[in-house]
Amino acid sequence: MRTFLFLAYLFLASASLSAVVLATRKFLNKEQTTFGKSLQEGASHWPHVFAINLLTKILVGLLIGGSAVPLGWLLVKNKVIFGVMYVPTFVVLLAAGLLISFLSTYAACISVLWKKQVLAAIIDSWKIFSRNVIVSIEMALLLFFINLAVSIFLVALILSIGGFLGFFLS
């Protein structure tokens, strides 16, 4: 039963990402759509989106493992040189992880909107990214700061509700 639920989750995650991309295109074209229609259309694209997401997770996992190697050496050997090696290694691998994230997002959208296979979508995503590097970085920074602001707001809201309840319930 757990295996079925896990596979259903993977299918729904990939199909819903495809559905969001398709629904956004329809919204921008001022077309009417429903959640059900978008999910049905998105379900046909789930294998490609799943493959792109799986490849992304594997590559990011390898990058995280790669950044852990100098840190492990630092902990085992306790030498300063490994600590010095860790910082540039982490920065380079962090940049590579961000690049992979951009490319996977573009590739998923290309796969859904242009009905391309995984490899063709990845190649096209590189072309789009290389032509629009500044825009991609600006959007990433904008989303980061929006995410940060929303997180700070939610933490402040939760703390104030907790303080309010603690004050009146004590």
PDB file of C-alpha atoms in Angstrom:
ATOM      1  CA  MET A   1       0.000   0.000   0.000  1.00  0.00           C
ATOM      2  CA  ARG A   2       2.858   2.378   0.818  1.00  0.00           C
ATOM      3  CA  THR A   3       4.462   1.738  -2.555  1.00  0.00           C
ATOM      4  CA  PHE A   4       1.208   2.558  -4.325  1.00  0.00           C
ATOM      5  CA  LEU A   5       0.820   5.778  -2.342  1.00  0.00           C
ATOM      6  CA  PHE A   6       4.407   6.748  -3.098  1.00  0.00           C
ATOM      7  CA  LEU A   7       3.935   6.136  -6.826  1.00  0.00           C
ATOM      8  CA  ALA A   8       0.626   8.006  -6.776  1.00  0.00           C
ATOM      9  CA  TYR A   9       2.359  10.916  -5.061  1.00  0.00           C
ATOM     10  CA  LEU A  10       5.099  10.975  -7.722  1.00  0.00           C
ATOM     11  CA  PHE A  11       2.500  10.888 -10.493  1.00  0.00           C
ATOM     12  CA  LEU A  12       0.406  13.653  -8.929  1.00  0.00           C
ATOM     13  CA  ALA A  13       3.433  15.844  -8.258  1.00  0.00           C
ATOM     14  CA  SER A  14       4.593  15.616 -11.869  1.00  0.00           C
ATOM     15  CA  ALA A  15       1.097  15.913 -13.333  1.00  0.00           C
ATOM     16  CA  SER A  16       0.232  18.894 -11.148  1.00  0.00           C
ATOM     17  CA  LEU A  17       3.413  20.727 -12.152  1.00  0.00           C
ATOM     18  CA  SER A  18       2.439  20.162 -15.781  1.00  0.00           C
ATOM     19  CA  ALA A  19      -1.108  21.307 -14.996  1.00  0.00           C
ATOM     20  CA  VAL A  20       0.132  24.537 -13.412  1.00  0.00           C
ATOM     21  CA  VAL A  21       2.285  25.309 -16.458  1.00  0.00           C
ATOM     22  CA  LEU A  22      -0.596  24.625 -18.851  1.00  0.00           C
ATOM     23  CA  ALA A  23      -3.107  26.576 -16.749  1.00  0.00           C
ATOM     24  CA  THR A  24      -0.720  29.535 -16.591  1.00  0.00           C
ATOM     25  CA  ARG A  25      -0.408  29.539 -20.380  1.00  0.00           C
ATOM     26  CA  LYS A  26      -4.191  29.479 -20.723  1.00  0.00           C
ATOM     27  CA  PHE A  27      -4.574  32.242 -18.152  1.00  0.00           C
ATOM     28  CA  LEU A  28      -2.055  34.431 -19.980  1.00  0.00           C
ATOM     29  CA  ASN A  29      -3.886  33.774 -23.259  1.00  0.00           C
ATOM     30  CA  LYS A  30      -7.150  34.718 -21.529  1.00  0.00           C
ATOM     31  CA  GLU A  31      -8.606  31.242 -22.075  1.00  0.00           C
ATOM     32  CA  GLN A  32     -10.940  29.553 -19.621  1.00  0.00           C
ATOM     33  CA  THR A  33      -9.823  26.392 -17.876  1.00  0.00           C
ATOM     34  CA  THR A  34     -10.597  24.364 -14.795  1.00  0.00           C
ATOM     35  CA  PHE A  35      -8.392  22.483 -12.392  1.00  0.00           C
ATOM     36  CA  GLY A  36      -9.692  19.154 -13.696  1.00  0.00           C
ATOM     37  CA  LYS A  37      -9.027  19.991 -17.351  1.00  0.00           C
ATOM     38  CA  SER A  38      -5.541  21.242 -16.570  1.00  0.00           C
ATOM     39  CA  LEU A  39      -4.769  18.148 -14.505  1.00  0.00           C
ATOM     40  CA  GLN A  40      -6.003  15.879 -17.301  1.00  0.00           C
ATOM     41  CA  GLU A  41      -3.825  17.661 -19.843  1.00  0.00           C
ATOM     42  CA  GLY A  42      -0.903  17.726 -17.414  1.00  0.00           C
ATOM     43  CA  ALA A  43      -1.193  13.999 -16.773  1.00  0.00           C
ATOM     44  CA  SER A  44      -0.068  13.295 -20.341  1.00  0.00           C
ATOM     45  CA  HIS A  45       3.228  15.089 -19.676  1.00  0.00           C
ATOM     46  CA  TRP A  46       4.055  13.504 -16.335  1.00  0.00           C
ATOM     47  CA  PRO A  47       6.775  11.056 -17.530  1.00  0.00           C
ATOM     48  CA  HIS A  48       8.921  13.846 -18.967  1.00  0.00           C
ATOM     49  CA  VAL A  49       8.449  16.133 -15.970  1.00  0.00           C
ATOM     50  CA  PHE A  50       9.152  13.235 -13.619  1.00  0.00           C
ATOM     51  CA  ALA A  51      12.368  12.362 -15.489  1.00  0.00           C
ATOM     52  CA  ILE A  52      13.532  15.989 -15.371  1.00  0.00           C
ATOM     53  CA  ASN A  53      12.780  16.237 -11.640  1.00  0.00           C
ATOM     54  CA  LEU A  54      14.479  12.912 -10.923  1.00  0.00           C
ATOM     55  CA  LEU A  55      17.574  13.951 -12.861  1.00  0.00           C
ATOM     56  CA  THR A  56      17.615  17.251 -10.968  1.00  0.00           C
ATOM     57  CA  LYS A  57      17.405  15.517  -7.594  1.00  0.00           C
ATOM     58  CA  ILE A  58      20.212  13.120  -8.503  1.00  0.00           C
ATOM     59  CA  LEU A  59      22.500  15.912  -9.718  1.00  0.00           C
ATOM     60  CA  VAL A  60      21.818  18.132  -6.699  1.00  0.00           C
ATOM     61  CA  GLY A  61      22.403  15.145  -4.414  1.00  0.00           C
ATOM     62  CA  LEU A  62      25.764  14.559  -6.068  1.00  0.00           C
ATOM     63  CA  LEU A  63      26.634  18.234  -5.609  1.00  0.00           C
ATOM     64  CA  ILE A  64      25.734  18.075  -1.929  1.00  0.00           C
ATOM     65  CA  GLY A  65      27.863  14.957  -1.572  1.00  0.00           C
ATOM     66  CA  GLY A  66      30.686  16.725  -3.394  1.00  0.00           C
ATOM     67  CA  SER A  67      30.545  19.663  -1.010  1.00  0.00           C
ATOM     68  CA  ALA A  68      30.599  17.292   1.950  1.00  0.00           C
ATOM     69  CA  VAL A  69      33.936  15.728   0.967  1.00  0.00           C
ATOM     70  CA  PRO A  70      36.165  18.650   2.062  1.00  0.00           C
ATOM     71  CA  LEU A  71      34.027  19.070   5.176  1.00  0.00           C
ATOM     72  CA  GLY A  72      34.537  15.389   6.021  1.00  0.00           C
ATOM     73  CA  TRP A  73      38.272  15.749   5.508  1.00  0.00           C
ATOM     74  CA  LEU A  74      38.231  18.779   7.788  1.00  0.00           C
ATOM     75  CA  LEU A  75      36.473  16.843  10.534  1.00  0.00           C
ATOM     76  CA  VAL A  76      38.729  13.784  10.194  1.00  0.00           C
ATOM     77  CA  LYS A  77      42.144  15.374   9.576  1.00  0.00           C
ATOM     78  CA  ASN A  78      41.511  18.603  11.509  1.00  0.00           C
ATOM     79  CA  LYS A  79      43.733  20.638   9.204  1.00  0.00           C
ATOM     80  CA  VAL A  80      43.136  24.237   8.204  1.00  0.00           C
ATOM     81  CA  ILE A  81      43.723  23.573   4.511  1.00  0.00           C
ATOM     82  CA  PHE A  82      40.556  21.480   4.305  1.00  0.00           C
ATOM     83  CA  GLY A  83      38.561  24.293   5.881  1.00  0.00           C
ATOM     84  CA  VAL A  84      40.043  26.699   3.359  1.00  0.00           C
ATOM     85  CA  MET A  85      39.158  24.261   0.553  1.00  0.00           C
ATOM     86  CA  TYR A  86      35.582  23.918   1.793  1.00  0.00           C
ATOM     87  CA  VAL A  87      34.533  27.537   1.211  1.00  0.00           C
ATOM     88  CA  PRO A  88      35.375  27.811  -2.516  1.00  0.00           C
ATOM     89  CA  THR A  89      34.144  24.271  -3.124  1.00  0.00           C
ATOM     90  CA  PHE A  90      30.835  25.122  -1.472  1.00  0.00           C
ATOM     91  CA  VAL A  91      30.473  28.371  -3.445  1.00  0.00           C
ATOM     92  CA  VAL A  92      31.182  26.681  -6.789  1.00  0.00           C
ATOM     93  CA  LEU A  93      28.861  23.770  -6.077  1.00  0.00           C
ATOM     94  CA  LEU A  94      26.142  26.132  -4.820  1.00  0.00           C
ATOM     95  CA  ALA A  95      26.334  28.040  -8.121  1.00  0.00           C
ATOM     96  CA  ALA A  96      26.157  24.735 -10.006  1.00  0.00           C
ATOM     97  CA  GLY A  97      23.095  23.750  -7.966  1.00  0.00           C
ATOM     98  CA  LEU A  98      21.388  27.033  -8.792  1.00  0.00           C
ATOM     99  CA  LEU A  99      22.166  26.511 -12.473  1.00  0.00           C
ATOM    100  CA  ILE A 100      20.687  23.018 -12.344  1.00  0.00           C
ATOM    101  CA  SER A 101      17.592  24.418 -10.632  1.00  0.00           C
ATOM    102  CA  PHE A 102      17.105  27.051 -13.345  1.00  0.00           C
ATOM    103  CA  LEU A 103      17.637  24.547 -16.121  1.00  0.00           C
ATOM    104  CA  SER A 104      15.245  22.002 -14.628  1.00  0.00           C
ATOM    105  CA  THR A 105      12.510  24.606 -14.226  1.00  0.00           C
ATOM    106  CA  TYR A 106      12.929  25.774 -17.808  1.00  0.00           C
ATOM    107  CA  ALA A 107      13.172  22.195 -19.088  1.00  0.00           C
ATOM    108  CA  ALA A 108       9.942  21.171 -17.354  1.00  0.00           C
ATOM    109  CA  CYS A 109       8.110  24.137 -18.853  1.00  0.00           C
ATOM    110  CA  ILE A 110       9.577  23.482 -22.309  1.00  0.00           C
ATOM    111  CA  SER A 111       8.671  19.809 -22.104  1.00  0.00           C
ATOM    112  CA  VAL A 112       5.064  20.654 -21.269  1.00  0.00           C
ATOM    113  CA  LEU A 113       4.487  23.692 -23.481  1.00  0.00           C
ATOM    114  CA  TRP A 114       6.448  22.641 -26.565  1.00  0.00           C
ATOM    115  CA  LYS A 115       5.871  18.883 -26.109  1.00  0.00           C
ATOM    116  CA  LYS A 116       9.581  18.093 -26.268  1.00  0.00           C
ATOM    117  CA  GLN A 117      11.421  15.011 -25.026  1.00  0.00           C
ATOM    118  CA  VAL A 118      13.622  15.307 -21.942  1.00  0.00           C
ATOM    119  CA  LEU A 119      16.989  15.743 -23.670  1.00  0.00           C
ATOM    120  CA  ALA A 120      15.634  18.243 -26.206  1.00  0.00           C
ATOM    121  CA  ALA A 121      13.957  20.196 -23.397  1.00  0.00           C
ATOM    122  CA  ILE A 122      17.217  20.342 -21.425  1.00  0.00           C
ATOM    123  CA  ILE A 123      19.139  21.561 -24.487  1.00  0.00           C
ATOM    124  CA  ASP A 124      16.507  24.228 -25.171  1.00  0.00           C
ATOM    125  CA  SER A 125      16.469  25.235 -21.505  1.00  0.00           C
ATOM    126  CA  TRP A 126      20.231  25.875 -21.717  1.00  0.00           C
ATOM    127  CA  LYS A 127      19.693  28.055 -24.791  1.00  0.00           C
ATOM    128  CA  ILE A 128      16.994  30.073 -23.012  1.00  0.00           C
ATOM    129  CA  PHE A 129      19.045  30.393 -19.840  1.00  0.00           C
ATOM    130  CA  SER A 130      22.197  31.478 -21.669  1.00  0.00           C
ATOM    131  CA  ARG A 131      20.248  34.190 -23.527  1.00  0.00           C
ATOM    132  CA  ASN A 132      18.527  35.429 -20.349  1.00  0.00           C
ATOM    133  CA  VAL A 133      21.066  34.984 -17.548  1.00  0.00           C
ATOM    134  CA  ILE A 134      20.442  38.374 -15.934  1.00  0.00           C
ATOM    135  CA  VAL A 135      16.657  37.965 -16.000  1.00  0.00           C
ATOM    136  CA  SER A 136      16.957  34.492 -14.436  1.00  0.00           C
ATOM    137  CA  ILE A 137      19.196  35.770 -11.651  1.00  0.00           C
ATOM    138  CA  GLU A 138      16.947  38.778 -11.037  1.00  0.00           C
ATOM    139  CA  MET A 139      13.889  36.531 -10.782  1.00  0.00           C
ATOM    140  CA  ALA A 140      15.708  34.187  -8.415  1.00  0.00           C
ATOM    141  CA  LEU A 141      16.701  37.090  -6.156  1.00  0.00           C
ATOM    142  CA  LEU A 142      13.191  38.526  -6.286  1.00  0.00           C
ATOM    143  CA  LEU A 143      11.636  35.180  -5.367  1.00  0.00           C
ATOM    144  CA  PHE A 144      14.216  34.707  -2.607  1.00  0.00           C
ATOM    145  CA  PHE A 145      13.366  38.049  -1.002  1.00  0.00           C
ATOM    146  CA  ILE A 146       9.621  37.463  -1.371  1.00  0.00           C
ATOM    147  CA  ASN A 147      10.076  34.051   0.252  1.00  0.00           C
ATOM    148  CA  LEU A 148      12.177  35.595   3.021  1.00  0.00           C
ATOM    149  CA  ALA A 149       9.619  38.347   3.682  1.00  0.00           C
ATOM    150  CA  VAL A 150       6.720  35.889   3.780  1.00  0.00           C
ATOM    151  CA  SER A 151       8.680  33.579   6.095  1.00  0.00           C
ATOM    152  CA  ILE A 152       9.517  36.429   8.480  1.00  0.00           C
ATOM    153  CA  PHE A 153       5.891  37.549   8.434  1.00  0.00           C
ATOM    154  CA  LEU A 154       4.608  34.032   9.164  1.00  0.00           C
ATOM    155  CA  VAL A 155       7.097  33.514  11.991  1.00  0.00           C
ATOM    156  CA  ALA A 156       6.114  36.875  13.506  1.00  0.00           C
ATOM    157  CA  LEU A 157       2.430  36.001  13.123  1.00  0.00           C
ATOM    158  CA  ILE A 158       2.842  32.603  14.752  1.00  0.00           C
ATOM    159  CA  LEU A 159       4.909  34.054  17.602  1.00  0.00           C
ATOM    160  CA  SER A 160       2.405  36.843  18.216  1.00  0.00           C
ATOM    161  CA  ILE A 161      -0.538  34.424  18.196  1.00  0.00           C
ATOM    162  CA  GLY A 162       1.378  32.147  20.549  1.00  0.00           C
ATOM    163  CA  GLY A 163       2.197  35.091  22.837  1.00  0.00           C
ATOM    164  CA  PHE A 164      -1.394  36.277  22.731  1.00  0.00           C
ATOM    165  CA  LEU A 165      -2.728  32.830  23.592  1.00  0.00           C
ATOM    166  CA  GLY A 166      -0.045  32.334  26.250  1.00  0.00           C
ATOM    167  CA  PHE A 167      -0.930  35.651  27.848  1.00  0.00           C
ATOM    168  CA  PHE A 168      -4.659  35.001  28.027  1.00  0.00           C
ATOM    169  CA  LEU A 169      -4.510  31.304  28.827  1.00  0.00           C
ATOM    170  CA  SER A 170      -2.018  31.583  31.688  1.00  0.00           C
TER     171      SER A 170
END
